[in-house]
Amino acid sequence: MKIVTTVEGVREQVKAWRKEGKTVGLVPTMGYLHEGHKSLIDRAVKENDEVVVSVFVNPMQFGPTEDLDSYPRDLAADAKLCEAAGASIIFHPEPEEMYKDGFCSFVDMSGLTNALCGLSRPVHFRGVCTVVTKLFNIVTPDRAYFGEKDAQQLAVVKRMVRDLNMPLEIVGCPIIREADGLAKSSRNTYLPPEARQQALVLSKSIFLGKKMVEDGERDPEKVKQAMREVINTAPLADIDYVEIVDVNTMKSVDVIKGEILCAIAVKMGSYARLIDNFMMTV
Ligand code: AMP
């Protein structure tokens, strides 16, 4: 398995694969790979002849006060995981390779991004849409794999592909969790033991909310209130949002009905901002 650092290098490789009539899958990541990323790579390896994993901590999707500099990085470990999972190449460009001097073109979206994480992270989805579009143009994959862990991102990317007629399929993959329930995330490494323990309130509240809806609760306020109470039992937890939205519009629902996304974002002290969710068709 090769690590390719240039756009040109990826293009040459993909061209050679295409000559042999091969299909190509893409798994975009920011690296520091874990079992959640691996589940996307495994699926991509199953469904495509060749798989490109991009490892790029995209500066454009971080706000000025966010964790761009401290974001964990370990390319050697990432390469091991990708190789063992059967990926063909890692695309690992420097920011200067992706954003040449004078870069000034962006892909942006309205509506779906004016909710949930888009409210507390105003530049985030523009950065995501722009880098994902670039990756699609560089790799020209048949399929690209995204985790439901980032449910709003998945919805945004699916909509962008539909709206802009991008010629590929977007595949959503389920959330992979730690044994105790916490959704796997590269940012979990920021948590010292006490905060890691308290972070369990995220998954606990998600499981409770899901159970309430499964048991027939249709009032979003009741579900959100019960979830907030669980989260607030952790002294370090500071709720950014607990929302139940229509997955197609990202607008809050008055009644739990149709395709809904219940999503939360919680700051654990000053250590990390964590997200979790469940999606359901009611
Ligand atoms: P990231 O490196 O955090 O940008 O994530 C890269 C991709 O992996 C995104 O599509 C994420 O949604 C997905 N991902 C991250 N964590 C998980 C998880 N615990 N389960 C499933 N997918 C995940």
GROMACS .gro file of C-alpha atoms and ligand atoms in nm:
model
  305
    1MET     CA    1   0.000   0.000   0.000
    2LYS     CA    2   0.139   0.335  -0.109
    3ILE     CA    3   0.115   0.677   0.053
    4VAL     CA    4   0.062   0.936  -0.219
    5THR     CA    5   0.107   1.302  -0.134
    6THR     CA    6   0.031   1.477  -0.464
    7VAL     CA    7  -0.287   1.530  -0.664
    8GLU     CA    8  -0.098   1.428  -0.977
    9GLY     CA    9   0.014   1.102  -0.815
   10VAL     CA   10  -0.344   1.005  -0.728
   11ARG     CA   11  -0.467   1.093  -1.075
   12GLU     CA   12  -0.201   0.871  -1.238
   13GLN     CA   13  -0.287   0.579  -1.011
   14VAL     CA   14  -0.661   0.611  -1.072
   15LYS     CA   15  -0.602   0.640  -1.447
   16ALA     CA   16  -0.409   0.312  -1.442
   17TRP     CA   17  -0.692   0.142  -1.249
   18ARG     CA   18  -0.952   0.275  -1.488
   19LYS     CA   19  -0.755   0.134  -1.785
   20GLU     CA   20  -0.797  -0.208  -1.624
   21GLY     CA   21  -1.170  -0.143  -1.585
   22LYS     CA   22  -1.152  -0.129  -1.207
   23THR     CA   23  -1.397   0.042  -0.972
   24VAL     CA   24  -1.273   0.287  -0.710
   25GLY     CA   25  -1.401   0.363  -0.359
   26LEU     CA   26  -1.302   0.667  -0.153
   27VAL     CA   27  -1.299   0.700   0.227
   28PRO     CA   28  -1.234   1.062   0.329
   29THR     CA   29  -1.086   1.098   0.679
   30MET     CA   30  -0.880   1.332   0.894
   31GLY     CA   31  -0.665   1.042   1.012
   32TYR     CA   32  -0.587   0.906   1.358
   33LEU     CA   33  -0.790   0.613   1.237
   34HIS     CA   34  -0.996   0.389   1.465
   35GLU     CA   35  -1.255   0.111   1.430
   36GLY     CA   36  -1.514   0.361   1.308
   37HIS     CA   37  -1.297   0.458   1.011
   38LYS     CA   38  -1.205   0.092   0.963
   39SER     CA   39  -1.571  -0.003   0.921
   40LEU     CA   40  -1.593   0.244   0.629
   41ILE     CA   41  -1.272   0.109   0.474
   42ASP     CA   42  -1.390  -0.253   0.517
   43ARG     CA   43  -1.715  -0.174   0.338
   44ALA     CA   44  -1.532   0.015   0.062
   45VAL     CA   45  -1.291  -0.278   0.012
   46LYS     CA   46  -1.588  -0.515  -0.019
   47GLU     CA   47  -1.769  -0.303  -0.275
   48ASN     CA   48  -1.483  -0.172  -0.494
   49ASP     CA   49  -1.176  -0.312  -0.672
   50GLU     CA   50  -0.949  -0.038  -0.533
   51VAL     CA   51  -0.986   0.189  -0.231
   52VAL     CA   52  -0.834   0.531  -0.165
   53VAL     CA   53  -0.830   0.651   0.198
   54SER     CA   54  -0.763   1.022   0.224
   55VAL     CA   55  -0.594   1.139   0.543
   56PHE     CA   56  -0.611   1.517   0.551
   57VAL     CA   57  -0.675   1.745   0.847
   58ASN     CA   58  -0.856   2.006   0.643
   59PRO     CA   59  -0.776   2.355   0.779
   60MET     CA   60  -1.075   2.504   0.596
   61GLN     CA   61  -1.331   2.322   0.811
   62PHE     CA   62  -1.191   2.444   1.143
   63GLY     CA   63  -1.291   2.775   1.299
   64PRO     CA   64  -1.021   3.011   1.431
   65THR     CA   65  -1.063   2.897   1.793
   66GLU     CA   66  -1.099   2.526   1.716
   67ASP     CA   67  -0.854   2.236   1.751
   68LEU     CA   68  -0.674   2.238   1.412
   69ASP     CA   69  -0.326   2.249   1.566
   70SER     CA   70  -0.390   1.997   1.841
   71TYR     CA   71  -0.587   1.752   1.623
   72PRO     CA   72  -0.420   1.412   1.676
   73ARG     CA   73  -0.205   1.275   1.394
   74ASP     CA   74  -0.029   0.938   1.348
   75LEU     CA   75   0.030   0.854   0.984
   76ALA     CA   76   0.237   0.540   1.057
   77ALA     CA   77  -0.047   0.386   1.259
   78ASP     CA   78  -0.299   0.497   0.995
   79ALA     CA   79  -0.093   0.328   0.724
   80LYS     CA   80  -0.087   0.002   0.922
   81LEU     CA   81  -0.463   0.006   0.971
   82CYS     CA   82  -0.527   0.086   0.602
   83GLU     CA   83  -0.288  -0.181   0.480
   84ALA     CA   84  -0.442  -0.447   0.707
   85ALA     CA   85  -0.791  -0.348   0.592
   86GLY     CA   86  -0.690  -0.387   0.227
   87ALA     CA   87  -0.691  -0.023   0.113
   88SER     CA   88  -0.492   0.044  -0.204
   89ILE     CA   89  -0.346   0.387  -0.129
   90ILE     CA   90  -0.354   0.662   0.129
   91PHE     CA   91  -0.382   1.011  -0.015
   92HIS     CA   92  -0.205   1.237   0.235
   93PRO     CA   93  -0.150   1.585   0.089
   94GLU     CA   94  -0.003   1.884   0.267
   95PRO     CA   95  -0.245   2.178   0.299
   96GLU     CA   96  -0.035   2.364   0.036
   97GLU     CA   97  -0.100   2.084  -0.214
   98MET     CA   98  -0.477   2.116  -0.164
   99TYR     CA   99  -0.490   2.495  -0.134
  100LYS     CA  100  -0.245   2.652  -0.373
  101ASP     CA  101  -0.148   3.018  -0.343
  102GLY     CA  102  -0.441   3.234  -0.443
  103PHE     CA  103  -0.705   2.966  -0.371
  104CYS     CA  104  -1.045   3.140  -0.373
  105SER     CA  105  -1.313   2.895  -0.493
  106PHE     CA  106  -1.560   2.737  -0.252
  107VAL     CA  107  -1.856   2.503  -0.246
  108ASP     CA  108  -2.121   2.620  -0.002
  109MET     CA  109  -2.472   2.528   0.098
  110SER     CA  110  -2.768   2.696   0.264
  111GLY     CA  111  -3.056   2.548   0.460
  112LEU     CA  112  -2.922   2.212   0.573
  113THR     CA  113  -2.614   2.379   0.717
  114ASN     CA  114  -2.801   2.647   0.914
  115ALA     CA  115  -2.876   2.407   1.199
  116LEU     CA  116  -2.706   2.181   1.455
  117CYS     CA  117  -2.326   2.191   1.411
  118GLY     CA  118  -2.358   2.456   1.139
  119LEU     CA  119  -2.477   2.707   1.402
  120SER     CA  120  -2.190   2.660   1.645
  121ARG     CA  121  -1.934   2.597   1.368
  122PRO     CA  122  -2.020   2.862   1.106
  123VAL     CA  123  -1.737   2.791   0.858
  124HIS     CA  124  -1.737   2.415   0.904
  125PHE     CA  125  -1.965   2.291   0.625
  126ARG     CA  126  -1.823   2.525   0.364
  127GLY     CA  127  -1.486   2.370   0.442
  128VAL     CA  128  -1.633   2.019   0.429
  129CYS     CA  129  -1.821   2.076   0.100
  130THR     CA  130  -1.515   2.234  -0.060
  131VAL     CA  131  -1.266   1.966   0.042
  132VAL     CA  132  -1.504   1.678  -0.034
  133THR     CA  133  -1.569   1.822  -0.381
  134LYS     CA  134  -1.194   1.851  -0.436
  135LEU     CA  135  -1.142   1.492  -0.323
  136PHE     CA  136  -1.421   1.372  -0.555
  137ASN     CA  137  -1.261   1.561  -0.846
  138ILE     CA  138  -0.914   1.426  -0.769
  139VAL     CA  139  -1.007   1.061  -0.705
  140THR     CA  140  -1.322   1.039  -0.927
  141PRO     CA  141  -1.455   0.750  -0.715
  142ASP     CA  142  -1.755   0.534  -0.801
  143ARG     CA  143  -1.856   0.538  -0.434
  144ALA     CA  144  -1.756   0.742  -0.129
  145TYR     CA  145  -1.811   0.628   0.229
  146PHE     CA  146  -1.920   0.848   0.520
  147GLY     CA  147  -2.014   0.764   0.879
  148GLU     CA  148  -2.355   0.825   1.033
  149LYS     CA  149  -2.155   0.945   1.334
  150ASP     CA  150  -2.143   1.278   1.149
  151ALA     CA  151  -2.508   1.264   1.045
  152GLN     CA  152  -2.539   1.624   0.935
  153GLN     CA  153  -2.222   1.593   0.727
  154LEU     CA  154  -2.362   1.279   0.562
  155ALA     CA  155  -2.689   1.459   0.481
  156VAL     CA  156  -2.500   1.764   0.349
  157VAL     CA  157  -2.271   1.555   0.126
  158LYS     CA  158  -2.564   1.351  -0.009
  159ARG     CA  159  -2.753   1.672  -0.092
  160MET     CA  160  -2.449   1.834  -0.255
  161VAL     CA  161  -2.399   1.527  -0.476
  162ARG     CA  162  -2.765   1.531  -0.575
  163ASP     CA  163  -2.787   1.908  -0.629
  164LEU     CA  164  -2.464   1.937  -0.827
  165ASN     CA  165  -2.506   1.611  -1.025
  166MET     CA  166  -2.182   1.463  -0.901
  167PRO     CA  167  -2.139   1.121  -1.065
  168LEU     CA  168  -2.089   0.894  -0.765
  169GLU     CA  169  -2.282   0.711  -0.496
  170ILE     CA  170  -2.262   0.818  -0.130
  171VAL     CA  171  -2.272   0.527   0.114
  172GLY     CA  172  -2.363   0.593   0.480
  173CYS     CA  173  -2.222   0.356   0.744
  174PRO     CA  174  -2.347   0.294   1.101
  175ILE     CA  175  -2.188   0.443   1.414
  176ILE     CA  176  -1.920   0.225   1.573
  177ARG     CA  177  -1.902   0.253   1.953
  178GLU     CA  178  -1.663   0.165   2.233
  179ALA     CA  179  -1.766  -0.134   2.447
  180ASP     CA  180  -1.921   0.104   2.702
  181GLY     CA  181  -2.126   0.291   2.440
  182LEU     CA  182  -1.922   0.605   2.369
  183ALA     CA  183  -1.914   0.670   1.993
  184LYS     CA  184  -1.560   0.621   1.865
  185SER     CA  185  -1.391   0.946   1.772
  186SER     CA  186  -1.036   1.066   1.719
  187ARG     CA  187  -1.126   1.347   1.963
  188ASN     CA  188  -1.190   1.097   2.247
  189THR     CA  189  -0.812   1.094   2.293
  190TYR     CA  190  -0.838   1.450   2.430
  191LEU     CA  191  -1.027   1.321   2.735
  192PRO     CA  192  -0.844   1.252   3.062
  193PRO     CA  193  -0.989   0.953   3.257
  194GLU     CA  194  -1.244   1.155   3.458
  195ALA     CA  195  -1.381   1.329   3.148
  196ARG     CA  196  -1.376   1.003   2.949
  197GLN     CA  197  -1.593   0.843   3.220
  198GLN     CA  198  -1.834   1.137   3.228
  199ALA     CA  199  -1.856   1.141   2.847
  200LEU     CA  200  -2.071   0.829   2.874
  201VAL     CA  201  -2.367   1.062   2.931
  202LEU     CA  202  -2.369   1.126   2.555
  203SER     CA  203  -2.439   0.767   2.453
  204LYS     CA  204  -2.661   0.711   2.756
  205SER     CA  205  -2.881   1.003   2.653
  206ILE     CA  206  -2.888   0.883   2.291
  207PHE     CA  207  -2.991   0.531   2.399
  208LEU     CA  208  -3.259   0.675   2.629
  209GLY     CA  209  -3.397   0.905   2.358
  210LYS     CA  210  -3.404   0.619   2.108
  211LYS     CA  211  -3.586   0.393   2.353
  212MET     CA  212  -3.845   0.661   2.430
  213VAL     CA  213  -3.921   0.703   2.058
  214GLU     CA  214  -3.926   0.327   2.004
  215ASP     CA  215  -4.170   0.298   2.294
  216GLY     CA  216  -4.402   0.544   2.124
  217GLU     CA  217  -4.313   0.892   2.259
  218ARG     CA  218  -4.387   1.144   1.983
  219ASP     CA  219  -4.333   1.471   2.171
  220PRO     CA  220  -3.981   1.593   2.087
  221GLU     CA  221  -3.972   1.826   2.390
  222LYS     CA  222  -4.025   1.534   2.630
  223VAL     CA  223  -3.753   1.329   2.464
  224LYS     CA  224  -3.507   1.620   2.454
  225GLN     CA  225  -3.577   1.711   2.816
  226ALA     CA  226  -3.513   1.354   2.934
  227MET     CA  227  -3.193   1.346   2.731
  228ARG     CA  228  -3.074   1.680   2.870
  229GLU     CA  229  -3.131   1.553   3.224
  230VAL     CA  230  -2.904   1.255   3.159
  231ILE     CA  231  -2.631   1.475   3.010
  232ASN     CA  232  -2.653   1.724   3.296
  233THR     CA  233  -2.568   1.455   3.550
  234ALA     CA  234  -2.205   1.494   3.435
  235PRO     CA  235  -2.046   1.799   3.601
  236LEU     CA  236  -1.809   1.853   3.306
  237ALA     CA  237  -2.082   1.836   3.041
  238ASP     CA  238  -2.190   2.161   2.878
  239ILE     CA  239  -2.468   2.109   2.622
  240ASP     CA  240  -2.421   2.278   2.284
  241TYR     CA  241  -2.746   2.132   2.147
  242VAL     CA  242  -2.996   1.849   2.187
  243GLU     CA  243  -3.216   1.853   1.878
  244ILE     CA  244  -3.467   1.642   1.692
  245VAL     CA  245  -3.489   1.743   1.327
  246ASP     CA  246  -3.628   1.624   0.997
  247VAL     CA  247  -3.329   1.461   0.831
  248ASN     CA  248  -3.420   1.607   0.492
  249THR     CA  249  -3.440   1.970   0.609
  250MET     CA  250  -3.251   1.974   0.942
  251LYS     CA  251  -3.546   2.176   1.080
  252SER     CA  252  -3.677   2.099   1.430
  253VAL     CA  253  -3.991   1.886   1.433
  254ASP     CA  254  -4.303   1.950   1.644
  255VAL     CA  255  -4.402   1.587   1.629
  256ILE     CA  256  -4.171   1.289   1.594
  257LYS     CA  257  -4.276   1.151   1.259
  258GLY     CA  258  -4.107   1.058   0.928
  259GLU     CA  259  -3.730   1.044   0.889
  260ILE     CA  260  -3.587   1.206   1.199
  261LEU     CA  261  -3.238   1.274   1.327
  262CYS     CA  262  -3.189   1.318   1.700
  263ALA     CA  263  -2.847   1.480   1.741
  264ILE     CA  264  -2.647   1.612   2.034
  265ALA     CA  265  -2.326   1.808   2.078
  266VAL     CA  266  -2.169   1.840   2.422
  267LYS     CA  267  -1.853   2.010   2.539
  268MET     CA  268  -1.668   1.806   2.800
  269GLY     CA  269  -1.503   2.082   3.001
  270SER     CA  270  -1.240   2.242   2.784
  271TYR     CA  271  -1.117   1.902   2.665
  272ALA     CA  272  -1.337   1.819   2.368
  273ARG     CA  273  -1.665   1.887   2.192
  274LEU     CA  274  -1.827   1.551   2.121
  275ILE     CA  275  -2.127   1.458   1.906
  276ASP     CA  276  -2.361   1.160   1.887
  277ASN     CA  277  -2.698   1.084   1.732
  278PHE     CA  278  -2.960   0.836   1.628
  279MET     CA  279  -3.168   0.834   1.313
  280MET     CA  280  -3.505   0.670   1.283
  281THR     CA  281  -3.797   0.643   1.045
  282VAL     CA  282  -4.117   0.666   1.248
  283AMP     P1  283  -1.308   1.206   1.064
  283AMP     O1  284  -1.171   1.149   1.048
  283AMP     O2  285  -1.349   1.223   1.206
  283AMP     O3  286  -1.333   1.325   0.978
  283AMP     O4  287  -1.406   1.094   1.010
  283AMP     C1  288  -1.392   1.040   0.881
  283AMP     C2  289  -1.514   0.957   0.849
  283AMP     O5  290  -1.526   0.851   0.943
  283AMP     C3  291  -1.644   1.037   0.856
  283AMP     O6  292  -1.729   0.998   0.750
  283AMP     C4  293  -1.699   0.997   0.990
  283AMP     O7  294  -1.840   1.006   0.997
  283AMP     C5  295  -1.656   0.854   0.998
  283AMP     N1  296  -1.653   0.811   1.140
  283AMP     C6  297  -1.585   0.870   1.242
  283AMP     N2  298  -1.613   0.809   1.359
  283AMP     C7  299  -1.699   0.709   1.330
  283AMP     C8  300  -1.767   0.612   1.408
  283AMP     N3  301  -1.750   0.603   1.540
  283AMP     N4  302  -1.850   0.524   1.344
  283AMP     C9  303  -1.869   0.533   1.211
  283AMP     N5  304  -1.809   0.624   1.132
  283AMP    C10  305  -1.726   0.710   1.190
   0.00000   0.00000   0.00000
